[in-house]
Coordinates of C-alpha atoms in Angstrom, one line a residue:
Chain A
M150 CA -27.8 4.5 19.1
S151 CA -31.0 6.2 18.3
G152 CA -31.4 7.1 21.9
M153 CA -28.4 9.3 21.8
S154 CA -29.3 11.2 18.7
A155 CA -31.5 13.7 20.5
M156 CA -28.5 15.0 22.5
P157 CA -28.1 18.8 22.0
P158 CA -24.9 19.9 20.3
A159 CA -23.8 21.9 23.3
A160 CA -23.7 18.9 25.5
V161 CA -22.0 17.0 22.8
A162 CA -19.3 19.5 22.5
A163 CA -18.6 19.3 26.2
D164 CA -18.0 15.6 25.8
P165 CA -16.0 14.9 22.6
V166 CA -16.2 11.2 23.1
E167 CA -20.0 11.3 22.7
T168 CA -19.7 13.6 19.7
V169 CA -18.0 11.1 17.7
A170 CA -19.9 8.2 19.0
T171 CA -23.4 9.2 18.3
S172 CA -25.3 10.0 15.2
R173 CA -26.6 13.2 16.5
A174 CA -29.4 15.0 14.7
P175 CA -27.8 16.6 11.6
R176 CA -27.9 20.4 11.6
Q177 CA -30.4 22.0 9.4
R178 CA -28.5 23.0 6.3
R179 CA -31.5 24.0 4.3
R180 CA -30.3 21.8 1.5
S181 CA -32.2 18.9 2.7
E182 CA -34.6 19.2 -0.2
R183 CA -33.2 16.5 -2.4
S184 CA -34.5 15.7 -5.8
V185 CA -36.2 12.4 -6.2
L186 CA -33.5 11.3 -8.5
A187 CA -30.7 12.1 -6.0
S188 CA -32.6 10.3 -3.3
V189 CA -33.0 7.1 -5.5
G190 CA -29.3 7.3 -6.3
L191 CA -28.4 7.6 -2.6
H192 CA -30.4 4.6 -1.6
A193 CA -29.3 2.6 -4.6
T194 CA -25.6 3.2 -3.6
L195 CA -26.2 2.4 0.0
V196 CA -28.1 -0.8 -0.9
V197 CA -25.3 -2.0 -3.0
A198 CA -22.8 -1.1 -0.3
T199 CA -24.8 -2.9 2.3
F200 CA -25.1 -5.9 0.1
C201 CA -21.3 -6.0 -0.3
A202 CA -20.9 -5.7 3.5
L203 CA -23.3 -8.4 4.4
F204 CA -23.0 -10.9 1.6
P205 CA -19.8 -12.7 2.7
I206 CA -21.2 -13.0 6.3
A207 CA -24.5 -14.3 5.0
W208 CA -22.9 -16.7 2.5
V209 CA -20.7 -18.3 5.2
M210 CA -23.7 -18.6 7.5
L211 CA -25.8 -20.2 4.7
S212 CA -23.0 -22.5 3.7
S213 CA -22.5 -23.6 7.3
I214 CA -25.9 -25.3 7.3
K215 CA -25.4 -27.1 4.0
P216 CA -24.2 -30.7 4.0
A217 CA -20.7 -31.1 2.8
S218 CA -21.8 -32.6 -0.5
E219 CA -23.9 -29.5 -1.3
I220 CA -20.9 -27.2 -0.6
R221 CA -18.9 -29.1 -3.1
R222 CA -21.1 -28.4 -6.0
S223 CA -20.4 -25.9 -8.7
E224 CA -24.0 -24.6 -9.0
I225 CA -25.1 -21.8 -6.6
A226 CA -27.9 -22.5 -4.2
L227 CA -28.8 -20.4 -1.2
F228 CA -30.4 -23.2 0.6
A229 CA -29.8 -26.9 0.1
S230 CA -31.2 -29.4 2.5
P231 CA -30.3 -27.4 5.6
T232 CA -28.8 -29.3 8.5
L233 CA -26.9 -28.6 11.7
E234 CA -24.8 -31.7 11.1
N235 CA -21.6 -29.5 10.5
Y236 CA -22.0 -28.0 13.9
R237 CA -22.5 -31.3 15.5
T238 CA -19.4 -32.8 13.9
L239 CA -17.4 -29.7 14.7
L240 CA -18.3 -29.8 18.4
S241 CA -18.0 -33.5 19.0
D242 CA -15.5 -34.9 16.5
T243 CA -12.8 -32.2 16.4
D244 CA -10.7 -30.3 18.9
F245 CA -12.7 -27.1 18.3
P246 CA -14.2 -27.0 21.8
Y247 CA -10.6 -27.0 23.2
W248 CA -9.6 -24.2 20.9
F249 CA -12.6 -22.2 21.9
L250 CA -11.9 -22.6 25.6
N251 CA -8.3 -21.8 25.1
S252 CA -9.2 -18.6 23.2
V253 CA -11.6 -17.6 25.9
I254 CA -9.0 -18.0 28.6
V255 CA -6.2 -16.2 26.7
A256 CA -8.6 -13.4 25.7
A257 CA -9.9 -13.0 29.3
F258 CA -6.4 -12.8 30.8
T259 CA -5.2 -10.4 28.1
M260 CA -8.2 -8.3 28.8
A261 CA -7.7 -8.2 32.6
F262 CA -4.0 -7.4 32.5
G263 CA -4.3 -5.1 29.5
I264 CA -7.0 -2.9 31.2
A265 CA -5.1 -2.8 34.5
M266 CA -1.8 -1.7 32.9
S267 CA -3.1 0.7 30.3
A268 CA -5.5 2.4 32.7
T269 CA -2.9 3.2 35.2
A270 CA -0.3 4.3 32.6
G271 CA -2.9 6.2 30.6
Y272 CA -4.0 8.1 33.8
A273 CA -0.5 9.0 34.7
L274 CA 0.2 10.3 31.1
S275 CA -3.1 12.3 31.1
R276 CA -2.8 13.9 34.5
Y277 CA 0.9 14.3 35.5
N278 CA 3.9 16.0 34.0
F279 CA 6.8 13.9 34.7
P280 CA 10.3 13.5 33.2
G281 CA 10.2 11.0 30.4
K282 CA 6.5 11.6 29.5
R283 CA 7.0 12.8 26.0
G284 CA 9.5 10.0 25.2
L285 CA 7.0 7.5 26.5
M286 CA 4.2 8.8 24.3
W287 CA 6.4 8.5 21.3
T288 CA 7.5 5.1 22.2
F289 CA 3.9 3.9 22.4
L290 CA 3.2 5.3 18.9
L291 CA 6.4 3.8 17.6
T292 CA 5.5 0.3 18.8
Q293 CA 2.5 0.4 16.5
M294 CA 5.1 0.2 13.6
F295 CA 6.8 -2.9 14.9
P296 CA 6.1 -5.7 12.4
V297 CA 5.3 -9.0 14.0
A298 CA 8.3 -10.2 12.0
I299 CA 11.0 -8.4 14.0
L300 CA 9.6 -9.3 17.5
I301 CA 8.3 -12.8 17.0
V302 CA 11.6 -14.6 16.8
P303 CA 13.3 -13.0 19.8
I304 CA 10.1 -13.3 21.9
Y305 CA 9.9 -17.0 20.7
T306 CA 13.5 -17.6 22.0
I307 CA 12.7 -15.8 25.3
M308 CA 9.6 -18.0 25.8
A309 CA 11.6 -21.1 24.9
N310 CA 14.2 -20.2 27.5
L311 CA 11.5 -19.7 30.1
G312 CA 9.9 -23.0 29.1
L313 CA 6.6 -21.3 28.1
I314 CA 6.3 -22.5 24.5
D315 CA 3.0 -24.2 24.0
T316 CA 1.4 -22.6 27.1
K317 CA -1.3 -20.0 27.2
A318 CA 0.8 -17.7 29.3
S319 CA 3.2 -17.1 26.4
L320 CA 0.3 -15.9 24.2
V321 CA -1.1 -13.6 26.9
I322 CA 2.3 -12.0 27.4
A323 CA 2.8 -11.6 23.6
Y324 CA -0.6 -10.1 23.1
L325 CA -0.1 -7.6 25.9
T326 CA 2.9 -6.2 24.0
V327 CA 0.6 -5.6 21.1
A328 CA -2.4 -4.3 23.0
V329 CA -1.1 -2.2 25.9
P330 CA 0.7 0.6 24.0
F331 CA -2.3 1.3 21.8
C332 CA -4.8 1.1 24.7
T333 CA -2.7 3.4 26.9
W334 CA -2.7 5.9 24.1
M335 CA -6.4 5.5 23.7
L336 CA -7.3 5.7 27.4
R337 CA -5.1 8.7 27.9
G338 CA -7.2 10.5 25.3
Y339 CA -10.3 9.4 27.1
F340 CA -9.0 10.6 30.6
D341 CA -8.2 13.9 29.0
T342 CA -11.9 14.5 28.4
I343 CA -12.7 14.1 32.1
P344 CA -12.5 17.5 33.7
R345 CA -9.5 18.0 36.0
E346 CA -11.7 20.1 38.3
L347 CA -13.1 16.8 39.6
D348 CA -9.6 15.6 40.6
E349 CA -8.9 18.9 42.3
A350 CA -12.1 18.8 44.2
A351 CA -11.4 15.3 45.4
S352 CA -7.9 16.3 46.3
L353 CA -9.3 19.1 48.5
D354 CA -11.5 16.5 50.2
G355 CA -8.4 14.6 51.1
L356 CA -8.1 11.9 48.5
G357 CA -4.6 10.9 47.5
P358 CA -3.5 10.4 43.9
F359 CA -4.4 6.7 43.8
G360 CA -7.7 7.4 45.6
I361 CA -8.6 9.9 43.0
F362 CA -7.8 7.5 40.2
W363 CA -9.6 4.6 41.8
R364 CA -12.7 6.3 43.2
I365 CA -13.3 9.3 40.9
V366 CA -11.7 8.9 37.5
L367 CA -12.1 5.1 36.8
P368 CA -15.9 5.1 37.4
L369 CA -16.3 8.0 35.1
A370 CA -14.1 6.4 32.4
R371 CA -16.3 3.3 32.2
P372 CA -17.0 3.8 28.4
G373 CA -13.3 4.2 27.7
I374 CA -12.6 1.1 29.8
A375 CA -15.3 -0.7 27.8
V376 CA -13.5 0.1 24.5
T377 CA -10.1 -1.0 26.0
A378 CA -11.8 -4.3 27.1
F379 CA -13.2 -4.8 23.6
Y380 CA -9.9 -4.0 21.9
T381 CA -7.8 -6.2 24.1
F382 CA -10.3 -9.0 23.8
L383 CA -10.4 -8.9 20.0
T384 CA -6.6 -8.6 19.8
A385 CA -6.3 -11.9 21.6
W386 CA -9.4 -13.5 19.9
A387 CA -8.3 -12.7 16.4
E388 CA -4.5 -13.1 16.5
V389 CA -2.9 -15.7 14.4
A390 CA 0.8 -15.3 13.9
Y391 CA 2.0 -15.8 17.5
A392 CA -0.6 -18.5 18.0
I393 CA 0.6 -20.6 15.2
A394 CA 4.3 -20.1 16.1
F395 CA 4.0 -20.7 19.8
M396 CA 1.4 -23.4 20.1
Q397 CA 2.4 -26.9 19.1
S398 CA -0.1 -29.5 20.2
S399 CA -3.6 -29.4 18.7
R400 CA -5.4 -29.3 22.0
N401 CA -3.5 -26.2 23.0
Y402 CA -4.3 -24.2 19.9
T403 CA -6.4 -21.1 20.0
L404 CA -9.1 -20.5 17.4
G405 CA -6.7 -18.6 15.1
A406 CA -4.3 -21.4 15.0
G407 CA -6.8 -24.2 15.0
L408 CA -9.3 -23.2 12.3
Q409 CA -6.7 -23.3 9.5
Q410 CA -6.4 -27.1 10.1
F411 CA -9.7 -27.6 8.4
V412 CA -8.6 -26.1 5.1
P413 CA -5.3 -27.6 4.0
Q414 CA -4.2 -27.0 0.5
F415 CA -5.8 -30.3 -0.7
S416 CA -9.3 -31.5 0.1
P417 CA -10.3 -28.6 2.4
R418 CA -13.3 -29.2 4.6
W419 CA -15.2 -26.0 4.1
E420 CA -18.3 -27.3 5.8
L421 CA -16.4 -27.5 9.1
L422 CA -14.6 -24.2 8.5
T423 CA -17.8 -22.2 7.8
A424 CA -19.5 -23.6 10.9
G425 CA -16.4 -22.8 12.9
A426 CA -16.3 -19.3 11.4
V427 CA -19.8 -18.6 12.5
L428 CA -19.1 -19.8 16.1
V429 CA -15.9 -17.7 16.3
T430 CA -17.6 -14.6 15.0
L431 CA -20.6 -14.7 17.3
P432 CA -18.9 -13.8 20.6
A433 CA -16.8 -11.1 18.8
A434 CA -19.9 -9.6 17.2
I435 CA -21.7 -9.5 20.5
V436 CA -18.9 -7.8 22.3
F437 CA -18.5 -5.5 19.4
F438 CA -22.0 -4.2 19.4
F439 CA -21.7 -3.1 23.0
A440 CA -18.5 -1.3 22.4
Q441 CA -18.7 0.1 18.8
R442 CA -20.5 3.2 19.9
H443 CA -17.4 4.3 21.8
L444 CA -14.8 2.7 19.7
V445 CA -13.7 5.3 17.2
A446 CA -14.3 8.1 19.7
G447 CA -11.6 6.5 21.8
L448 CA -9.3 6.2 18.8
T449 CA -9.6 9.7 17.5
A450 CA -9.5 11.3 21.0
G451 CA -6.2 9.6 21.6
G452 CA -4.9 10.1 18.1
T453 CA -5.6 13.7 17.4
K454 CA -4.4 15.0 20.7
G455 CA -0.9 13.4 20.6
Chain B
M1320 CA 17.0 14.0 42.1
R1321 CA 15.6 13.3 45.5
K1322 CA 13.1 16.1 45.1
S1323 CA 12.1 15.0 41.7
F1324 CA 11.4 11.5 43.0
D1325 CA 9.2 12.8 45.8
K1326 CA 7.2 14.8 43.3
H1327 CA 6.8 12.3 40.6
W1328 CA 6.9 8.9 42.3
Y1329 CA 3.2 8.1 41.9
A1330 CA 3.2 9.0 38.2
W1331 CA 6.2 6.7 37.8
A1332 CA 4.6 4.0 39.8
M1333 CA 1.6 4.1 37.6
V1334 CA 3.5 3.8 34.3
L1335 CA 6.0 1.3 35.7
P1336 CA 4.1 -1.9 34.9
T1337 CA 3.6 -0.8 31.3
V1338 CA 7.2 0.3 31.0
I1339 CA 8.5 -3.0 32.4
V1340 CA 6.4 -5.0 29.9
L1341 CA 7.4 -2.8 27.1
G1342 CA 11.0 -2.9 28.1
V1343 CA 11.3 -6.6 28.6
L1344 CA 9.0 -7.7 25.8
V1345 CA 9.3 -5.1 23.2
F1346 CA 12.6 -3.4 23.5
Y1347 CA 14.8 -6.2 24.7
P1348 CA 13.5 -8.4 21.8
L1349 CA 13.9 -5.5 19.4
V1350 CA 17.5 -5.2 20.3
R1351 CA 18.0 -8.9 20.1
G1352 CA 16.2 -9.0 16.8
V1353 CA 18.5 -6.3 15.4
L1354 CA 21.6 -8.2 16.7
Q1355 CA 20.3 -11.4 15.3
S1356 CA 20.1 -9.8 11.9
F1357 CA 23.9 -9.6 11.9
T1358 CA 24.3 -13.3 12.6
N1359 CA 23.6 -16.5 10.8
L1360 CA 21.3 -17.8 13.4
N1361 CA 18.9 -20.6 12.4
E1362 CA 17.2 -23.6 13.8
S1363 CA 20.3 -25.8 13.7
N1364 CA 22.9 -23.5 15.3
Q1365 CA 20.8 -21.7 17.9
R1366 CA 22.4 -23.4 21.0
D1367 CA 25.4 -21.7 22.6
E1368 CA 26.5 -24.8 24.3
I1369 CA 25.9 -28.5 24.0
C1370 CA 25.2 -30.3 27.2
T1371 CA 25.6 -34.1 27.6
K1372 CA 24.6 -36.2 30.5
V1373 CA 27.5 -38.2 31.9
L1374 CA 27.4 -41.2 34.2
G1375 CA 26.0 -40.4 37.6
G1376 CA 23.4 -37.9 36.3
A1377 CA 25.7 -34.8 36.1
E1378 CA 25.8 -32.7 33.0
T1379 CA 28.8 -31.3 31.2
C1380 CA 28.4 -28.5 28.8
E1381 CA 30.8 -27.3 26.3
P1382 CA 30.6 -24.5 23.7
N1383 CA 28.8 -25.5 20.5
P1384 CA 31.4 -25.5 17.7
D1385 CA 28.8 -24.7 15.2
A1386 CA 27.0 -21.9 17.2
A1387 CA 25.6 -19.0 15.3
Q1388 CA 28.3 -16.5 14.3
F1389 CA 28.5 -12.8 13.6
V1390 CA 28.4 -12.3 9.9
G1391 CA 28.2 -8.6 9.6
L1392 CA 26.0 -7.2 6.9
D1393 CA 25.8 -10.4 4.9
N1394 CA 22.1 -10.9 5.5
Y1395 CA 21.3 -7.4 4.3
V1396 CA 23.5 -7.8 1.3
D1397 CA 21.9 -11.2 0.5
I1398 CA 18.4 -9.9 0.9
L1399 CA 18.8 -6.7 -1.0
T1400 CA 20.7 -8.2 -3.9
G1401 CA 18.2 -11.1 -4.1
A1402 CA 20.6 -13.8 -3.3
Q1403 CA 18.3 -15.0 -0.6
G1404 CA 14.5 -14.7 -0.6
D1405 CA 12.4 -12.5 -2.9
F1406 CA 12.7 -9.2 -1.2
W1407 CA 12.1 -6.9 -4.1
L1408 CA 9.1 -9.0 -5.4
Q1409 CA 7.6 -8.8 -1.9
F1410 CA 8.5 -5.2 -1.6
V1411 CA 6.5 -4.4 -4.8
N1412 CA 3.6 -6.6 -3.6
T1413 CA 3.6 -4.8 -0.3
L1414 CA 3.5 -1.3 -2.0
V1415 CA 0.7 -2.3 -4.3
W1416 CA -1.1 -4.0 -1.4
T1417 CA -0.7 -1.0 1.0
V1418 CA -1.5 1.7 -1.6
A1419 CA -4.5 -0.1 -3.0
C1420 CA -5.9 -1.0 0.4
V1421 CA -5.5 2.3 2.0
A1422 CA -6.8 4.2 -1.1
F1423 CA -9.9 2.1 -1.2
H1424 CA -10.4 2.2 2.6
F1425 CA -10.2 5.9 2.6
G1426 CA -12.1 6.6 -0.6
L1427 CA -15.0 4.2 0.1
G1428 CA -15.0 5.1 3.8
L1429 CA -15.2 8.8 3.0
G1430 CA -17.9 8.3 0.4
L1431 CA -20.1 6.3 2.7
A1432 CA -19.4 8.6 5.6
V1433 CA -20.6 11.6 3.6
M1434 CA -23.7 9.8 2.6
L1435 CA -24.5 8.6 6.1
N1436 CA -23.9 12.1 7.5
R1437 CA -27.2 13.2 5.8
E1438 CA -30.6 12.8 7.1
F1439 CA -32.7 10.2 5.4
R1440 CA -34.8 7.1 6.1
F1441 CA -33.3 3.9 7.3
R1442 CA -30.0 5.7 8.1
G1443 CA -29.6 3.7 11.4
F1444 CA -30.0 0.4 9.5
Y1445 CA -27.5 1.3 6.9
R1446 CA -25.0 2.4 9.5
V1447 CA -25.2 -0.8 11.5
A1448 CA -25.1 -3.0 8.4
L1449 CA -22.1 -1.2 7.0
I1450 CA -20.1 -1.4 10.2
L1451 CA -20.7 -5.2 10.6
P1452 CA -17.6 -6.4 8.8
W1453 CA -15.6 -4.7 11.5
A1454 CA -16.9 -7.2 14.0
V1455 CA -15.5 -10.2 12.1
P1456 CA -12.1 -11.3 13.3
S1457 CA -9.6 -10.9 10.5
F1458 CA -8.6 -14.5 10.1
V1459 CA -12.3 -15.5 9.8
A1460 CA -12.7 -12.8 7.1
A1461 CA -9.7 -14.2 5.3
F1462 CA -11.2 -17.7 5.3
A1463 CA -14.6 -16.4 4.2
W1464 CA -13.1 -14.7 1.2
R1465 CA -10.9 -17.6 0.4
F1466 CA -14.0 -19.7 0.4
I1467 CA -15.9 -17.2 -1.8
F1468 CA -13.0 -17.1 -4.4
D1469 CA -12.4 -20.9 -4.2
E1470 CA -11.7 -22.0 -7.7
R1471 CA -14.0 -25.0 -7.8
F1472 CA -16.7 -24.4 -5.2
G1473 CA -16.6 -20.7 -4.7
V1474 CA -19.6 -18.5 -5.2
I1475 CA -17.9 -16.1 -7.5
N1476 CA -16.8 -18.7 -10.0
G1477 CA -20.3 -20.2 -9.6
A1478 CA -21.8 -16.9 -10.6
L1479 CA -19.5 -16.6 -13.6
R1480 CA -20.5 -20.0 -14.8
A1481 CA -24.1 -19.3 -14.3
I1482 CA -24.0 -16.3 -16.6
G1483 CA -22.0 -18.3 -19.2
L1484 CA -18.5 -17.0 -18.5
D1485 CA -15.4 -19.0 -17.9
P1486 CA -14.5 -19.4 -14.2
V1487 CA -11.3 -17.6 -13.2
S1488 CA -8.4 -19.5 -11.6
W1489 CA -7.8 -16.7 -9.1
F1490 CA -4.8 -18.1 -7.3
E1491 CA -2.9 -19.2 -10.3
Q1492 CA -1.7 -15.7 -11.4
R1493 CA 0.1 -13.2 -9.3
W1494 CA -2.2 -10.2 -9.8
T1495 CA -5.6 -11.9 -9.7
S1496 CA -4.4 -13.6 -6.5
L1497 CA -3.3 -10.4 -5.0
F1498 CA -6.6 -8.9 -6.1
T1499 CA -8.5 -11.4 -4.0
A1500 CA -6.5 -10.5 -0.9
I1501 CA -7.1 -6.8 -1.6
V1502 CA -10.8 -7.3 -1.9
A1503 CA -10.9 -9.1 1.4
N1504 CA -8.9 -6.5 3.2
V1505 CA -10.9 -3.6 1.7
W1506 CA -14.0 -5.3 2.9
L1507 CA -12.6 -5.7 6.4
G1508 CA -11.1 -2.2 6.7
V1509 CA -13.7 0.2 5.2
P1510 CA -16.0 0.3 8.4
F1511 CA -13.2 1.6 10.5
M1512 CA -12.4 4.5 8.1
M1513 CA -16.1 5.1 7.6
V1514 CA -16.9 5.5 11.3
A1515 CA -13.8 7.5 12.0
L1516 CA -14.5 9.9 9.2
L1517 CA -18.2 10.1 10.2
G1518 CA -17.0 11.3 13.6
G1519 CA -14.8 13.9 11.9
L1520 CA -17.7 15.1 9.7
Q1521 CA -19.9 15.6 12.7
S1522 CA -17.3 17.8 14.4
I1523 CA -17.3 20.3 11.4
N1524 CA -19.2 23.4 12.2
G1525 CA -22.4 23.5 10.3
D1526 CA -22.4 27.3 10.0
L1527 CA -19.5 27.0 7.6
Y1528 CA -21.7 25.2 5.1
E1529 CA -24.5 27.7 5.5
A1530 CA -22.1 30.6 4.9
A1531 CA -20.7 28.9 1.8
E1532 CA -24.1 28.3 0.5
I1533 CA -25.1 31.9 0.9
D1534 CA -21.9 32.8 -1.0
G1535 CA -23.2 30.5 -3.8
A1536 CA -20.6 27.7 -3.5
S1537 CA -21.6 24.5 -5.3
S1538 CA -21.8 21.3 -3.3
W1539 CA -18.5 20.1 -4.9
Q1540 CA -16.8 23.4 -3.8
R1541 CA -18.2 22.9 -0.3
F1542 CA -16.8 19.4 -0.2
V1543 CA -13.3 20.5 -1.3
N1544 CA -13.1 23.7 0.7
I1545 CA -14.9 22.8 3.9
T1546 CA -15.3 19.1 4.3
L1547 CA -11.8 17.9 3.3
P1548 CA -9.9 20.6 5.4
G1549 CA -12.3 20.0 8.3
L1550 CA -11.5 16.3 8.2
R1551 CA -7.7 16.8 8.2
P1552 CA -7.0 16.0 11.9
V1553 CA -9.0 12.8 11.7
S1554 CA -7.9 11.7 8.2
S1555 CA -4.2 12.4 8.8
T1556 CA -4.3 10.1 11.9
V1557 CA -6.3 7.3 10.3
I1558 CA -4.2 7.3 7.1
L1559 CA -1.0 7.0 9.1
L1560 CA -2.4 4.3 11.3
G1561 CA -4.1 2.6 8.3
T1562 CA -0.9 2.5 6.3
I1563 CA 1.1 1.0 9.2
W1564 CA -1.5 -1.6 9.9
T1565 CA -2.0 -2.6 6.3
F1566 CA 1.8 -2.7 5.7
N1567 CA 2.0 -5.2 8.6
M1568 CA -1.3 -7.0 8.0
F1569 CA -0.5 -10.6 8.4
P1570 CA -3.6 -12.9 8.3
I1571 CA -5.2 -11.8 5.1
I1572 CA -2.3 -12.6 2.8
F1573 CA -1.4 -15.6 4.9
F1574 CA -4.8 -17.2 4.6
V1575 CA -6.3 -15.8 1.4
T1576 CA -3.5 -16.1 -1.2
R1577 CA -1.1 -18.2 1.0
G1578 CA 1.5 -16.8 -1.3
Q1579 CA 0.1 -18.6 -4.3
P1580 CA 1.2 -18.9 -7.0
A1581 CA 4.5 -20.1 -5.6
G1582 CA 5.2 -17.3 -3.2
E1583 CA 4.5 -14.6 -5.8
T1584 CA 2.0 -12.8 -3.7
E1585 CA 3.8 -12.8 -0.3
I1586 CA 4.2 -9.4 1.2
L1587 CA 7.2 -8.6 3.4
V1588 CA 5.6 -9.5 6.7
T1589 CA 4.4 -12.9 5.5
G1590 CA 7.6 -13.6 3.7
A1591 CA 9.6 -12.9 6.9
Y1592 CA 7.2 -15.1 8.9
R1593 CA 7.6 -18.0 6.5
A1594 CA 11.4 -17.6 6.6
A1595 CA 11.3 -17.8 10.4
F1596 CA 8.8 -20.6 10.9
E1597 CA 8.5 -22.8 7.8
G1598 CA 11.0 -25.2 6.4
I1599 CA 14.4 -24.8 7.9
R1600 CA 13.8 -22.0 10.4
D1601 CA 16.1 -19.1 9.4
Y1602 CA 15.8 -16.7 12.3
S1603 CA 18.5 -14.3 11.2
L1604 CA 16.8 -13.9 7.8
A1605 CA 13.5 -13.1 9.4
A1606 CA 15.1 -10.6 11.8
T1607 CA 16.8 -8.9 8.9
Y1608 CA 13.4 -8.6 7.2
G1609 CA 12.0 -7.2 10.4
V1610 CA 14.7 -4.5 10.6
L1611 CA 14.1 -3.5 7.0
I1612 CA 10.3 -3.4 7.4
L1613 CA 10.6 -1.3 10.6
S1614 CA 13.1 1.1 8.8
I1615 CA 10.7 1.6 5.9
L1616 CA 7.8 2.4 8.3
V1617 CA 9.9 4.8 10.4
V1618 CA 11.0 6.7 7.4
Y1619 CA 7.5 6.8 6.1
A1620 CA 6.1 8.0 9.4
S1621 CA 8.6 10.8 9.8
V1622 CA 8.2 12.0 6.2
Y1623 CA 4.5 11.9 6.7
R1624 CA 4.7 13.9 9.9
R1625 CA 7.0 16.4 8.4
M1626 CA 4.6 16.9 5.5
L1627 CA 1.8 17.5 7.9
A1628 CA 3.9 19.9 10.0
K1629 CA 4.7 21.9 6.8
Q1630 CA 1.0 22.3 6.2
G1631 CA 0.5 23.5 9.7
E1632 CA -0.9 20.4 11.2
V1633 CA 0.0 19.6 14.8
F1634 CA -0.2 15.8 15.0

């Protein structure tokens, strides 16, 4: 992130996506002289906020390396005979590896189909005026309001009729309905920031509409595509409601449906849950750090230009 | 028509896959859901016909005498009068939940964004640390907070005990239970608001602040008269989206409070889900809930848009 902060404001303005994404050097406001007291206050507030942000993550990580007997004690201890036993049990004695693999497959397919569909639709919405365009845009926004409650039963019955209940395909399809409208909206905002002159120049060189999309615009939109990839991945990775409703045998569960099995109402096994939580978060966090720079830029570019 | 097709065919071809998916998997189910809300469909009467194998392997099917029937507005009447389910309790919970979460998301997000928009040491570190909760999948965050608030082994009650206070039975009372869920969701949602508003702050023209300073405006006046109006386009979008998302937020309530005590902390979405998939599956009741939730959100979104339009916003 720091690498981007030297970008001059003019260049930033030409590329709104970067504007939002980077912490560019703040303008000189001549009120940077802050009293010592204000400075201490600022840092104190931020330290408290950072503590609140990090504490739950740190606590779960610390707990995951405590033996079960230590977790079930009422005194607080940061470390207590650290061990990787919980991870070993989780990976060898439970169905966790299956859930993890299922989640990877579901998330990968959701990502691939989601990108393909929202990129083409987003491009058409960005570049062409065609009958039905406005209606479509509103439809995409409207689908954001659909509660899972109204769609889940009809989609469940459709899947049951197709014999897809308890399969990964049913989840991929259901997640696409969640992710595609939002990603289309987001990518359209991103395509809008790529100058049309490029399309026109390519068109003069004899490229057809699909050629322009494939050879010119898509390569330029790589950061936008990265955000879409992240969003579709995380939608599938973190979804729970459909996963619990559709998946029925333990080995077919995804992480969202599986992990809750460790913490039934009575005698929860927090030692397994915390270890699982760490393993579930790790891939998401890695993907997140590659995409976060662009994430909100994509959101606001799409949102404010509607 | 022919000409229109020649001119637009590639645009239509590009949106077609998305339109098909949306049509088949969002609008067809939506229509079915609305229709289901006027029936008494549940787990036991969902088959239209009953098929029995006869000798020789053939199958005969006859209409199910107990198939789901059209019941008009009965579901709506039952729900709204409280004859079935706890709509109004869940409605109040949903309102408290949404207003509290969005207010804290926005307030804390704005405060942190304003701070991070200044130049000072370790800014990069604070920024990354404060965004981190965003990377945690929501159900994992829910479990983490449930663990932290756990009545016997949780760190919060442990801390209370350590300083000599009585531990709190968080999940035995409606409001303390809802409080834990709100804390979890606020923790999860602040980074998004913070980053979005930080982006908005950086797009405000710095000259405005200098001019205001020369005119002798105090920092509070600058905040109210420059920062807040400058953030309008971003904040109106994120508040609308944030409200809708929070209203429909499923995993936090589902895993943190689990409705405890005795369903008193369900919000509408989790209530509908439990109606559909727990106990005797009452699909029509869930569908009716869905229609009601969607109507509330559509009304909210259109009122919100009209309010913005009146203030000259073009969203």
